[in-house]
Coordinates of C-alpha atoms in Angstrom, one line a residue:
Chain A
M1 CA -9.0 24.8 -18.5
F2 CA -8.4 27.6 -21.1
R3 CA -11.4 29.5 -19.8
K4 CA -9.9 29.5 -16.3
A5 CA -6.6 30.7 -17.7
K6 CA -8.3 33.4 -19.6
L7 CA -10.1 34.6 -16.5
I8 CA -6.9 34.7 -14.6
C9 CA -5.2 36.7 -17.4
I10 CA -8.1 39.3 -17.3
G11 CA -7.8 39.5 -13.6
L12 CA -4.1 40.1 -13.7
L13 CA -4.5 42.7 -16.4
F14 CA -7.1 44.5 -14.3
L15 CA -4.8 44.4 -11.3
S16 CA -2.0 45.9 -13.5
F17 CA -4.0 48.8 -15.0
K18 CA -5.5 49.6 -11.6
S19 CA -2.0 50.2 -10.4
L20 CA -1.2 52.8 -13.2
A21 CA -2.4 55.7 -11.1
Q22 CA -0.3 54.8 -8.1
E23 CA 2.7 56.7 -6.9
K24 CA 6.1 56.5 -8.5
K25 CA 7.7 54.2 -6.0
Y26 CA 5.6 51.5 -7.4
F27 CA 6.7 49.7 -10.5
G28 CA 4.6 47.4 -12.6
Q29 CA 5.1 45.5 -15.8
T30 CA 2.7 43.4 -17.8
E31 CA 3.8 41.3 -20.7
I32 CA 2.5 38.7 -23.0
G33 CA 4.7 36.5 -25.1
I34 CA 5.6 33.2 -26.6
L35 CA 7.7 30.4 -25.1
F36 CA 9.8 28.6 -27.6
G37 CA 11.3 25.3 -26.9
K38 CA 12.0 21.8 -28.1
S39 CA 10.2 18.8 -26.6
E40 CA 11.9 16.0 -24.8
E41 CA 13.6 13.4 -26.9
Q42 CA 11.1 11.2 -28.7
W43 CA 11.5 7.4 -29.1
D44 CA 13.2 8.0 -32.4
G45 CA 15.6 10.6 -31.0
S46 CA 13.8 13.5 -32.6
R47 CA 12.5 16.6 -30.8
Q48 CA 9.5 18.6 -31.7
R49 CA 9.3 22.3 -31.6
R50 CA 7.1 23.8 -28.9
F51 CA 5.4 27.2 -29.1
D52 CA 3.5 28.1 -26.0
V53 CA 1.8 31.2 -24.6
S54 CA 3.1 33.1 -21.6
F55 CA 1.6 36.0 -19.7
M56 CA 3.2 37.7 -16.8
T57 CA 2.8 40.7 -14.5
F58 CA 5.5 42.0 -12.2
H59 CA 4.7 44.2 -9.2
G60 CA 7.5 45.8 -7.3
A61 CA 9.0 48.8 -5.6
H62 CA 12.0 50.9 -6.5
I63 CA 14.8 50.4 -4.0
T64 CA 17.0 52.8 -5.9
K65 CA 16.3 54.8 -9.0
S66 CA 17.5 51.9 -11.2
H67 CA 16.6 48.9 -9.2
V68 CA 13.2 47.3 -8.5
V69 CA 12.4 44.3 -6.4
G70 CA 9.0 42.6 -6.3
F71 CA 7.1 39.6 -7.3
S72 CA 5.8 38.2 -10.6
L73 CA 2.7 36.3 -11.3
G74 CA 1.4 34.9 -14.5
I75 CA 0.3 32.0 -16.5
D76 CA 2.2 29.8 -18.9
Q77 CA 0.6 27.2 -21.1
Y78 CA 2.8 24.3 -21.9
D79 CA 0.9 22.2 -24.4
E80 CA -2.0 21.1 -22.3
I81 CA -0.6 22.0 -18.9
S82 CA -1.4 25.3 -17.4
V83 CA 1.2 26.6 -15.0
I84 CA 0.9 29.6 -12.7
P85 CA 4.4 31.0 -12.1
V86 CA 4.9 32.8 -8.9
A87 CA 8.3 34.3 -8.3
L88 CA 10.3 36.9 -6.5
G89 CA 11.9 39.2 -9.0
W90 CA 14.4 41.9 -9.6
R91 CA 14.5 44.5 -12.4
G92 CA 17.4 46.8 -13.2
F93 CA 17.5 49.7 -15.7
L94 CA 20.2 51.3 -17.6
G95 CA 19.7 54.6 -19.5
K96 CA 18.4 58.1 -19.1
D97 CA 14.8 59.0 -18.3
D98 CA 12.7 59.8 -21.4
K99 CA 15.0 57.7 -23.5
P100 CA 14.9 54.0 -24.4
K101 CA 16.3 52.0 -21.6
L102 CA 18.0 48.6 -21.4
F103 CA 16.7 46.5 -18.6
G104 CA 17.5 43.2 -17.0
G105 CA 15.6 41.0 -14.7
L106 CA 15.7 37.8 -12.7
D107 CA 12.7 35.8 -11.4
I108 CA 13.1 32.9 -9.0
G109 CA 10.2 31.0 -7.6
G110 CA 7.9 28.1 -8.4
G111 CA 5.2 27.1 -10.8
S112 CA 1.8 26.0 -9.5
T113 CA -0.4 23.5 -11.3
I114 CA -3.5 24.5 -9.3
L115 CA -5.5 24.8 -12.5
E116 CA -4.9 21.2 -13.4
K117 CA -7.6 18.9 -12.1
K118 CA -6.8 15.8 -10.2
I119 CA -8.2 12.9 -12.2
G120 CA -9.2 9.7 -10.5
D121 CA -11.5 6.7 -10.1
Q122 CA -11.6 3.7 -7.8
W123 CA -8.5 2.2 -9.5
S124 CA -6.1 5.1 -10.1
K125 CA -5.4 8.8 -9.7
S126 CA -3.3 11.2 -11.6
W127 CA -2.3 14.8 -10.9
Y128 CA 0.3 17.4 -11.6
E129 CA 2.6 19.1 -9.1
G130 CA 4.5 22.3 -9.9
G131 CA 8.2 22.9 -9.3
F132 CA 11.1 25.3 -9.3
L133 CA 11.3 28.1 -11.9
V134 CA 14.1 30.5 -12.7
S135 CA 14.0 33.1 -15.5
P136 CA 16.6 35.6 -16.3
S137 CA 15.7 38.3 -18.8
V138 CA 16.9 41.3 -20.8
G139 CA 14.9 43.8 -22.7
I140 CA 14.5 47.3 -23.9
S141 CA 11.8 49.8 -22.9
F142 CA 10.5 52.8 -24.9
P143 CA 9.0 55.5 -22.7
S144 CA 5.7 57.1 -23.7
K145 CA 5.9 60.8 -24.3
K146 CA 2.5 61.4 -22.7
D147 CA 2.8 59.7 -19.4
K148 CA 5.1 57.5 -17.2
T149 CA 4.3 54.3 -19.0
A150 CA 6.7 52.6 -21.4
L151 CA 6.5 49.9 -24.0
S152 CA 8.7 46.9 -23.3
F153 CA 10.2 44.1 -25.3
S154 CA 12.2 41.4 -23.6
F155 CA 13.9 38.1 -24.1
A156 CA 14.2 35.6 -21.4
Y157 CA 15.2 32.1 -20.6
K158 CA 12.8 30.2 -18.5
R159 CA 13.4 26.9 -16.7
Q160 CA 10.3 25.4 -15.2
Q161 CA 10.0 22.0 -13.5
I162 CA 6.7 20.1 -13.4
S163 CA 5.9 16.6 -12.3
H164 CA 3.1 14.4 -13.3
Y165 CA 2.0 11.5 -11.1
W166 CA -0.1 8.5 -12.0
G167 CA -0.8 6.0 -9.2
T168 CA -2.8 2.8 -8.9
L169 CA -4.7 2.4 -5.7
I170 CA -4.6 -0.4 -3.3
Q171 CA -7.9 -2.2 -3.5
Q172 CA -10.3 -3.0 -0.7
G173 CA -9.4 -6.0 1.3
S174 CA -5.7 -5.7 0.7
Q175 CA -3.1 -5.5 3.4
V176 CA 0.2 -3.9 2.8
I177 CA 3.3 -3.1 4.7
K178 CA 3.7 0.6 5.3
N179 CA 6.4 2.0 3.1
D180 CA 7.7 5.6 2.8
K181 CA 8.4 5.3 -0.9
L182 CA 4.7 5.2 -1.8
P183 CA 2.0 7.5 -0.5
P184 CA -0.6 5.8 1.7
G185 CA -3.2 3.9 -0.3
Y186 CA -1.1 3.5 -3.4
N187 CA 0.1 0.3 -5.0
S188 CA 2.3 1.9 -7.6
L189 CA 3.2 5.4 -8.6
T190 CA 4.6 6.5 -11.9
E191 CA 6.3 9.9 -11.7
N192 CA 7.2 11.8 -14.8
N193 CA 9.4 14.8 -14.1
F194 CA 9.3 17.4 -16.9
L195 CA 11.9 20.1 -17.2
F196 CA 10.7 22.8 -19.6
R197 CA 13.5 25.0 -20.9
S198 CA 12.2 27.8 -23.0
F199 CA 13.3 30.9 -24.8
V200 CA 10.8 33.6 -24.2
F201 CA 9.9 36.7 -26.2
R202 CA 7.5 39.1 -24.6
A203 CA 6.0 42.5 -25.3
G204 CA 4.2 44.6 -22.8
L205 CA 3.8 47.7 -20.7
M206 CA 5.8 49.2 -17.9
F207 CA 4.1 51.6 -15.5
Chain B
M1 CA 26.1 49.3 -13.9
K2 CA 27.2 48.5 -17.4
S3 CA 29.3 45.6 -16.3
L4 CA 26.2 44.3 -14.5
Y5 CA 24.2 44.3 -17.6
S6 CA 27.0 42.8 -19.6
S7 CA 27.1 40.0 -17.1
A8 CA 23.3 39.6 -17.3
I9 CA 23.3 39.4 -21.1
F10 CA 26.3 37.0 -21.0
L11 CA 24.5 34.7 -18.5
L12 CA 21.3 34.8 -20.5
S13 CA 23.1 34.0 -23.7
V14 CA 24.7 31.0 -22.0
F15 CA 21.3 29.8 -20.8
V16 CA 19.6 30.4 -24.1
F17 CA 22.3 28.9 -26.3
S18 CA 23.2 26.1 -24.1
S19 CA 19.9 24.4 -24.6
C20 CA 16.2 25.1 -24.9
H21 CA 15.5 21.4 -25.0
D22 CA 13.0 19.9 -22.6
E23 CA 13.9 16.9 -20.5
M24 CA 11.7 14.2 -19.0
N25 CA 12.7 11.5 -16.7
S26 CA 10.4 8.9 -15.2
S27 CA 10.4 6.7 -12.2
Y28 CA 8.1 3.8 -11.4
T29 CA 7.6 2.8 -7.7
Y30 CA 5.6 -0.3 -7.1
R31 CA 4.9 -2.9 -4.6
T32 CA 6.1 -6.4 -5.5
M33 CA 6.9 -9.8 -4.2
M34 CA 10.6 -10.0 -4.4
P35 CA 11.9 -13.5 -4.7
V36 CA 14.5 -14.4 -2.0
Y37 CA 16.6 -17.5 -2.3
Y38 CA 18.0 -19.5 0.6
E39 CA 20.1 -22.7 0.9
M40 CA 18.2 -24.9 3.4
S41 CA 21.6 -26.1 4.8
D42 CA 22.3 -22.5 5.9
I43 CA 18.8 -22.2 7.5
R44 CA 19.3 -25.5 9.3
A45 CA 22.7 -24.5 10.6
R46 CA 21.2 -21.6 12.6
V47 CA 20.8 -22.3 16.3
I48 CA 17.3 -21.6 17.5
T49 CA 17.2 -20.5 21.1
T50 CA 14.7 -18.4 23.1
E51 CA 15.5 -14.8 22.9
P52 CA 14.3 -11.9 25.2
A53 CA 10.9 -10.4 24.4
Q54 CA 10.7 -8.3 21.3
P55 CA 8.1 -5.7 20.4
L56 CA 5.5 -7.0 18.0
D57 CA 6.3 -5.7 14.6
N58 CA 3.7 -7.2 12.5
P59 CA 1.6 -10.0 14.0
G60 CA 0.5 -13.0 11.9
K61 CA -1.1 -16.1 13.2
I62 CA -2.0 -16.4 16.9
Y63 CA -2.4 -19.5 18.9
I64 CA -3.8 -19.7 22.4
Y65 CA -2.4 -22.3 24.7
Q66 CA -3.3 -22.4 28.3
D67 CA -2.5 -18.9 29.6
Y68 CA -0.1 -18.2 26.8
L69 CA -0.5 -16.5 23.5
F70 CA 1.8 -17.5 20.7
I71 CA 1.9 -14.8 18.1
N72 CA 3.7 -15.4 14.9
E73 CA 5.8 -12.7 13.3
P74 CA 5.5 -13.8 9.7
T75 CA 8.8 -15.2 8.4
K76 CA 10.7 -14.2 11.6
G77 CA 9.5 -16.2 14.5
I78 CA 7.1 -16.5 17.4
H79 CA 6.4 -14.2 20.3
I80 CA 5.3 -15.8 23.5
L81 CA 3.0 -13.7 25.8
N82 CA 1.6 -14.5 29.2
N83 CA -2.1 -13.9 28.9
E84 CA -3.1 -14.9 32.4
N85 CA -4.7 -11.5 32.7
P86 CA -6.2 -10.6 29.2
A87 CA -6.3 -6.9 30.4
N88 CA -2.6 -7.0 30.7
P89 CA -0.8 -9.5 28.5
I90 CA 2.9 -9.7 29.2
N91 CA 5.5 -10.2 26.4
L92 CA 7.8 -13.0 27.7
S93 CA 10.1 -14.1 24.9
F94 CA 10.7 -14.6 21.2
I95 CA 11.7 -17.7 19.3
P96 CA 13.5 -16.8 16.1
I97 CA 12.3 -19.1 13.4
A98 CA 13.1 -18.1 9.8
G99 CA 10.3 -18.6 7.4
N100 CA 7.8 -19.3 10.0
V101 CA 4.1 -18.5 9.2
D102 CA 2.2 -21.3 10.9
L103 CA 2.1 -22.9 14.3
A104 CA 0.1 -25.3 16.5
V105 CA 0.5 -26.5 20.0
N106 CA -0.1 -30.1 21.2
G107 CA 0.4 -30.7 24.9
N108 CA 3.8 -29.3 25.7
I109 CA 4.9 -29.4 22.1
L110 CA 4.9 -26.5 19.7
Y111 CA 4.9 -27.2 16.0
A112 CA 6.2 -24.5 13.7
D113 CA 7.2 -24.4 10.1
N114 CA 10.7 -23.4 9.2
Y115 CA 10.5 -22.9 5.4
V116 CA 10.4 -26.5 4.1
D117 CA 10.9 -28.1 7.5
L118 CA 8.6 -28.8 10.4
L119 CA 10.0 -28.1 13.8
A120 CA 8.8 -29.4 17.2
F121 CA 9.7 -27.5 20.4
D122 CA 9.3 -28.6 24.0
I123 CA 7.6 -25.7 25.7
S124 CA 7.1 -27.4 29.1
N125 CA 9.5 -24.8 30.5
I126 CA 8.3 -21.7 28.8
A127 CA 11.5 -19.9 29.9
N128 CA 13.7 -22.4 28.2
I129 CA 12.0 -23.7 25.0
K130 CA 14.0 -26.4 23.3
L131 CA 14.0 -27.6 19.7
I132 CA 13.5 -31.3 20.0
K133 CA 12.8 -32.5 16.4
R134 CA 13.2 -31.3 12.9
I135 CA 11.3 -33.1 10.0
E136 CA 13.1 -32.1 6.9
D137 CA 11.7 -31.4 3.5
V138 CA 8.0 -31.7 4.1
F139 CA 6.8 -28.3 2.7
T140 CA 8.5 -29.0 -0.6
H141 CA 6.5 -26.5 -2.6
M142 CA 8.9 -23.9 -1.5
Y143 CA 11.8 -25.5 -3.4
Y144 CA 12.9 -23.7 -6.5
H145 CA 13.7 -26.5 -8.8
Q146 CA 16.1 -24.6 -11.1
T147 CA 18.6 -24.1 -8.3
G148 CA 17.5 -26.5 -5.5
E149 CA 17.3 -23.6 -3.2
I150 CA 14.2 -22.5 -1.5
I151 CA 12.3 -19.5 -2.8
T152 CA 10.3 -17.2 -0.7
F153 CA 8.8 -13.8 -1.4
K154 CA 9.3 -10.6 0.4
D155 CA 6.9 -7.7 0.3
T156 CA 9.0 -5.0 -1.3
V157 CA 8.6 -1.6 -2.8
L158 CA 10.9 -1.0 -5.7
T159 CA 11.7 2.1 -7.7
S160 CA 12.8 1.6 -11.3
E161 CA 13.6 3.9 -14.2
N162 CA 12.8 1.1 -16.5
P163 CA 9.3 1.4 -17.9
N164 CA 9.0 -2.4 -18.2
W165 CA 8.5 -2.7 -14.5
G166 CA 7.4 -5.9 -13.0
G167 CA 10.1 -7.9 -14.6
E168 CA 10.4 -11.3 -13.1
F169 CA 8.8 -10.2 -9.9
W170 CA 5.2 -10.6 -8.9
L171 CA 2.9 -7.7 -8.4
M172 CA 1.9 -7.6 -4.8
N173 CA -1.0 -9.8 -4.0
S174 CA -2.5 -9.8 -0.6
S175 CA -2.9 -13.5 -0.4
M176 CA 0.8 -14.0 -1.2
S177 CA 1.9 -11.5 1.3
F178 CA 2.6 -12.3 4.9
S179 CA -1.2 -12.7 5.5
A180 CA -2.7 -12.7 8.8
N181 CA -4.0 -16.2 8.8
Y182 CA -4.4 -18.1 12.0
S183 CA -4.6 -21.6 13.2
A184 CA -7.6 -23.5 14.6
A185 CA -7.9 -26.5 16.7
S186 CA -10.1 -28.1 19.3
Q187 CA -10.2 -30.3 22.3
S188 CA -7.0 -30.4 24.4
Y189 CA -5.1 -28.6 21.7
G190 CA -4.5 -24.9 21.6
T191 CA -7.0 -22.7 20.0
G192 CA -6.5 -20.6 16.9
G193 CA -8.6 -18.6 14.5
S194 CA -10.6 -19.4 11.4
M195 CA -7.9 -18.6 8.9
A196 CA -5.6 -21.5 9.8
R197 CA -3.2 -23.5 7.7
F198 CA -2.1 -25.8 10.6
T199 CA -4.5 -27.7 12.7
L200 CA -4.5 -30.5 15.2
S201 CA -7.2 -33.2 15.3
N202 CA -7.3 -36.9 16.3
E203 CA -3.6 -37.0 17.2
H204 CA -2.6 -35.7 13.8
L205 CA -1.3 -32.4 12.6
Y206 CA -2.8 -31.3 9.3
A207 CA -1.0 -28.6 7.3
V208 CA -2.3 -27.1 4.1
D209 CA -0.4 -25.1 1.6
Q210 CA -1.9 -23.7 -1.6
S211 CA -2.6 -27.2 -3.1
T212 CA -1.7 -29.9 -0.6
L213 CA -2.8 -31.3 2.7
R214 CA 0.1 -32.7 4.6
V215 CA -0.6 -35.2 7.4
F216 CA 1.7 -35.7 10.4
D217 CA 1.2 -38.3 13.1
V218 CA 1.6 -36.6 16.5
K219 CA 0.4 -39.5 18.6
T220 CA 3.7 -39.0 20.5
A221 CA 3.6 -35.3 20.6
S222 CA 7.4 -34.9 20.9
N223 CA 8.0 -37.2 17.9
P224 CA 5.9 -36.0 15.0
T225 CA 6.3 -38.1 11.9
F226 CA 5.3 -37.1 8.4
V227 CA 2.6 -39.5 7.0
K228 CA 1.8 -38.3 3.5
P229 CA 0.7 -35.4 1.3
I230 CA -2.8 -35.3 -0.1
D231 CA -3.5 -33.3 -3.2
L232 CA -6.4 -30.9 -2.8
G233 CA -6.4 -28.8 -5.9
W234 CA -5.3 -25.2 -6.2
G235 CA -6.3 -22.3 -4.0
I236 CA -6.4 -23.8 -0.6
E237 CA -6.5 -21.3 2.2
T238 CA -7.7 -22.4 5.5
I239 CA -8.4 -25.6 7.5
F240 CA -10.9 -26.0 10.4
P241 CA -11.4 -29.3 12.2
F242 CA -14.8 -30.3 13.7
Q243 CA -15.3 -33.6 15.3
D244 CA -13.6 -36.1 13.0
K245 CA -14.1 -33.9 9.9
L246 CA -11.8 -31.4 8.3
F247 CA -13.3 -28.3 6.6
I248 CA -10.9 -26.9 4.2
G249 CA -11.5 -23.5 2.7
S250 CA -10.3 -22.8 -0.8
N251 CA -10.8 -19.9 -3.1
V252 CA -13.4 -21.8 -5.1
G253 CA -15.2 -23.6 -2.4
M254 CA -15.2 -25.6 0.8
H255 CA -13.8 -29.1 0.9
I256 CA -15.1 -31.5 3.5
Y257 CA -12.8 -34.4 4.4
D258 CA -13.6 -37.4 6.6
A259 CA -10.7 -37.7 9.0
S260 CA -12.1 -40.7 11.0
T261 CA -9.1 -42.5 9.6
P262 CA -6.8 -39.7 10.7
N263 CA -3.7 -40.6 8.8
S264 CA -5.6 -40.8 5.5
P265 CA -8.4 -38.2 5.3
T266 CA -10.8 -38.8 2.4
R267 CA -12.8 -36.3 0.5
M268 CA -16.6 -36.3 1.2
A269 CA -17.8 -33.3 -0.7
V270 CA -16.9 -30.0 -2.2
Y271 CA -19.2 -27.1 -1.8
E272 CA -18.4 -24.8 -4.7
H273 CA -19.1 -21.1 -5.0
V274 CA -17.9 -18.2 -6.9
Q275 CA -14.2 -17.4 -6.5
A276 CA -13.6 -15.7 -3.2
C277 CA -11.4 -16.0 -0.2
D278 CA -13.1 -18.0 2.5
P279 CA -12.4 -19.0 6.0
V280 CA -14.8 -21.5 7.5
V281 CA -16.2 -22.2 11.0
V282 CA -18.5 -25.1 11.8
N283 CA -21.0 -26.3 14.3
E284 CA -23.1 -29.5 14.4
D285 CA -25.5 -28.4 11.6
Y286 CA -24.0 -25.6 9.7
A287 CA -20.8 -24.3 8.2
F288 CA -20.3 -20.6 8.2
V289 CA -18.1 -19.4 5.3
T290 CA -17.1 -15.8 4.6
L291 CA -16.5 -15.0 1.0
R292 CA -14.3 -12.0 0.6
N293 CA -13.6 -9.8 -2.4
G294 CA -9.9 -8.9 -2.3
T295 CA -7.0 -8.5 -4.6
A296 CA -6.5 -12.2 -5.0
C297 CA -10.0 -13.3 -4.6
N298 CA -12.1 -11.4 -7.2
G299 CA -15.3 -12.5 -5.6
V300 CA -18.1 -11.2 -3.5
D301 CA -18.4 -10.1 0.1
E302 CA -20.8 -12.5 1.7
L303 CA -21.5 -14.8 4.6
H304 CA -22.7 -18.2 3.5
V305 CA -24.5 -20.5 5.8
I306 CA -24.3 -24.1 4.6
D307 CA -26.3 -26.9 5.8
I308 CA -23.9 -29.8 6.5
N309 CA -26.3 -32.3 8.0
D310 CA -25.6 -34.4 5.0
L311 CA -21.9 -34.1 4.8
Y312 CA -21.9 -35.6 1.3
N313 CA -24.2 -33.0 0.0
P314 CA -23.7 -29.6 1.7
T315 CA -26.3 -27.1 0.6
L316 CA -26.4 -23.4 0.8
K317 CA -29.0 -22.4 3.4
K318 CA -28.7 -18.7 3.1
S319 CA -26.3 -16.0 2.1
Y320 CA -25.9 -12.6 3.6
P321 CA -24.2 -9.5 2.1
M322 CA -21.2 -8.4 4.1
L323 CA -18.8 -5.5 3.7
N324 CA -15.4 -7.2 3.5
P325 CA -15.5 -10.2 5.8
H326 CA -12.2 -11.9 6.7
G327 CA -11.9 -14.3 9.6
L328 CA -14.9 -15.4 11.7
G329 CA -15.4 -17.2 15.0
L330 CA -18.2 -19.2 16.5
A331 CA -18.8 -19.3 20.3
G332 CA -21.9 -21.2 21.1
N333 CA -24.7 -19.5 19.2
F334 CA -22.8 -16.3 18.7
L335 CA -21.0 -15.5 15.5
Y336 CA -18.2 -12.9 15.3
I337 CA -17.0 -11.6 12.0
A338 CA -13.9 -9.6 11.2
E339 CA -15.1 -7.1 8.6
G340 CA -11.6 -6.0 7.5
A341 CA -11.3 -2.2 7.5
H342 CA -15.0 -1.9 8.3
G343 CA -14.8 -3.2 11.8
L344 CA -16.0 -6.1 13.9
K345 CA -19.5 -7.6 14.1
S346 CA -21.2 -9.9 16.5
F347 CA -24.4 -11.8 15.7
N348 CA -26.8 -14.2 17.4
A349 CA -26.7 -17.0 14.9
T350 CA -29.3 -19.2 16.6
D351 CA -31.7 -18.6 13.7
V352 CA -29.5 -19.1 10.7
M353 CA -32.2 -17.8 8.4
N354 CA -32.2 -14.4 10.1
I355 CA -28.6 -13.7 11.1
D356 CA -28.7 -10.2 9.6
Q357 CA -31.7 -9.4 11.8
N358 CA -29.8 -10.4 14.8
Q359 CA -26.7 -8.3 14.6
L360 CA -25.7 -7.5 18.1
E361 CA -22.8 -5.1 17.7
F362 CA -20.8 -3.5 15.0
L363 CA -17.6 -1.8 16.2
T364 CA -16.7 0.3 13.2
D365 CA -13.4 1.5 14.7
Q366 CA -12.0 -1.9 15.3
K367 CA -10.3 -2.9 12.1
S368 CA -10.0 -6.7 12.1
V369 CA -8.6 -9.5 10.1
D370 CA -9.3 -12.5 12.2
L371 CA -10.5 -13.4 15.7
I372 CA -10.3 -16.2 18.1
P373 CA -13.1 -16.7 20.7
G374 CA -10.7 -17.8 23.5
P375 CA -11.5 -19.1 26.9
K376 CA -10.8 -15.8 28.6
S377 CA -11.3 -13.3 25.9
L378 CA -12.2 -12.7 22.3
I379 CA -8.9 -12.1 20.6
V380 CA -9.1 -9.8 17.6
I381 CA -6.2 -9.4 15.2
G382 CA -6.1 -6.3 13.2
P383 CA -3.7 -4.1 11.4
D384 CA -3.0 -2.0 14.4
G385 CA -2.4 -4.8 16.8
V386 CA -3.9 -7.6 18.8
C387 CA -6.8 -6.6 21.0
Q388 CA -8.8 -8.6 23.5
F389 CA -12.4 -8.2 24.4
D390 CA -14.6 -9.4 27.2
Y391 CA -17.3 -11.1 25.2
S392 CA -19.4 -12.4 28.0
N393 CA -22.1 -10.1 26.6
P394 CA -21.8 -10.4 22.8
A395 CA -24.1 -7.3 22.4
K396 CA -21.6 -5.2 24.4
L397 CA -18.1 -6.2 23.6
K398 CA -15.7 -4.6 26.2
K399 CA -12.2 -3.9 25.2
L400 CA -9.7 -5.3 27.7
S401 CA -6.4 -4.6 26.1
C402 CA -4.5 -3.9 22.9
I403 CA -1.0 -4.8 22.0
Q404 CA 0.1 -2.1 19.6
V405 CA 2.4 -3.1 16.8
T406 CA 5.5 -1.1 15.9
N407 CA 5.0 -1.4 12.2
P408 CA 1.2 -1.5 11.6
T409 CA 0.0 -3.0 8.4
Q410 CA -2.0 -0.6 6.2
F411 CA -5.3 -2.1 5.6
Y412 CA -7.8 -1.3 2.9

């Protein structure tokens, strides 16, 4: 799983740097960071701290000098679950050229769990399904003196929904009444809906 | 622009500081047998009259009588169809009988269970069927002793947020569910399938539940009288009459009862095998038993041919591996087996030692639970409906008609 995630990161980085040479209308941002959060309540009422890795690239176009719209793509690792966030995004900038700028952003989309394998045997199956994500952010960028790139540091809030399903299968020879509450072929289904709320700190490049 | 950023920072702060706590909620959705309680007095107070034809929702047992098909809708009642032309059966009417799962026809009298009671209907005028007798409190195993009410179970899918799901309910079990079991009979009685729980023989109606054989005297068809219960042991599933014997399939074996004294059958032998679900059909020399591996059966998928020349000592002649055999039917030397989701098979069973070598046809797209070799057609009951085949050539079954059901059972 980690190997796959690593490959995707490298691919995204390549995509980002390849875009460096493109014309000014294009805006790109690549960031890596950490997701901070606290786990869901345990049986004893306690919560455990959570530190996860997040990688994101944003690709967009200037609609005005200070506003960019585009899409973001990345990978977030929540404990053992790899999520690929795909979102539509906006970035807005405040400040003069060649000076450090404040920027804000908003990404709205969904997280995919395509990297998670569906596990199953003749008795049961389990799988993940991604869900809604929203992530507002603020940051500061420091322009390079040599070219049009800039270093960026940002803070964000990220809200990501993920569902995990575990179902037992109807065994051969059984007859059951059709029911919309269960997928065909299932005798029972356990659904765990996770809502990850994270504070994110990222550092990266704008280009 | 500044106000925009101030707003963004403010909103972010609200998000961040409100909470970065994860949440998790769970739900458990599961099939179960939901207990349903009824007062029998309420059930008995309902007036049962013939209603206009209703679409088949979920067919259970089927009984052929003359040119009519009586198709049970488990726990709801009985559909009556005119089957004069098997290529075009016509839905005539519906008799609403709460709790009904079994039926049998004797002359012009239809017997049907109504939870704990046995009902007798006069069907001489099929357009105006009349309830003529109710024998109360015969299927007493349905009484729930804590309350005196009857208890029945409904296939239900529940969703709970409580991880201790299951509770007082039973996890779904295919044998406890509505079940597509069908009745069998011979001679002048109607004809049913191999998965019967009601059967008529020697002027007596025999009804089995999970542990008891109940005997009714039906010498006067319109006036059935309860004779007595006979304990059979647990796991009884089907009953098949042949001559003056009763072959009772249970999930541990096949019981053979001598019914030459019809009001008091006596056990001759029990042929025991591994635990499996097993309907039985019989001819002069052999009993054919299907053993089915299912949720409730935990056995094997086999056809057993049992030599019954010595009824006190039935012996296994040969067993054949099957896919998932349910009901079966014997018409002369030809054996038909409902292979569940795998299809429908026909064999020439003249040489019982080489039945597998004499498979005549295997219709893999005809999911089937039970079948009845009727006088006009082979009636095959499956999850998708009730189909009829011209079986004059067992090697080339020809589909005549299919009655589609509105709520097909999912079948695995």
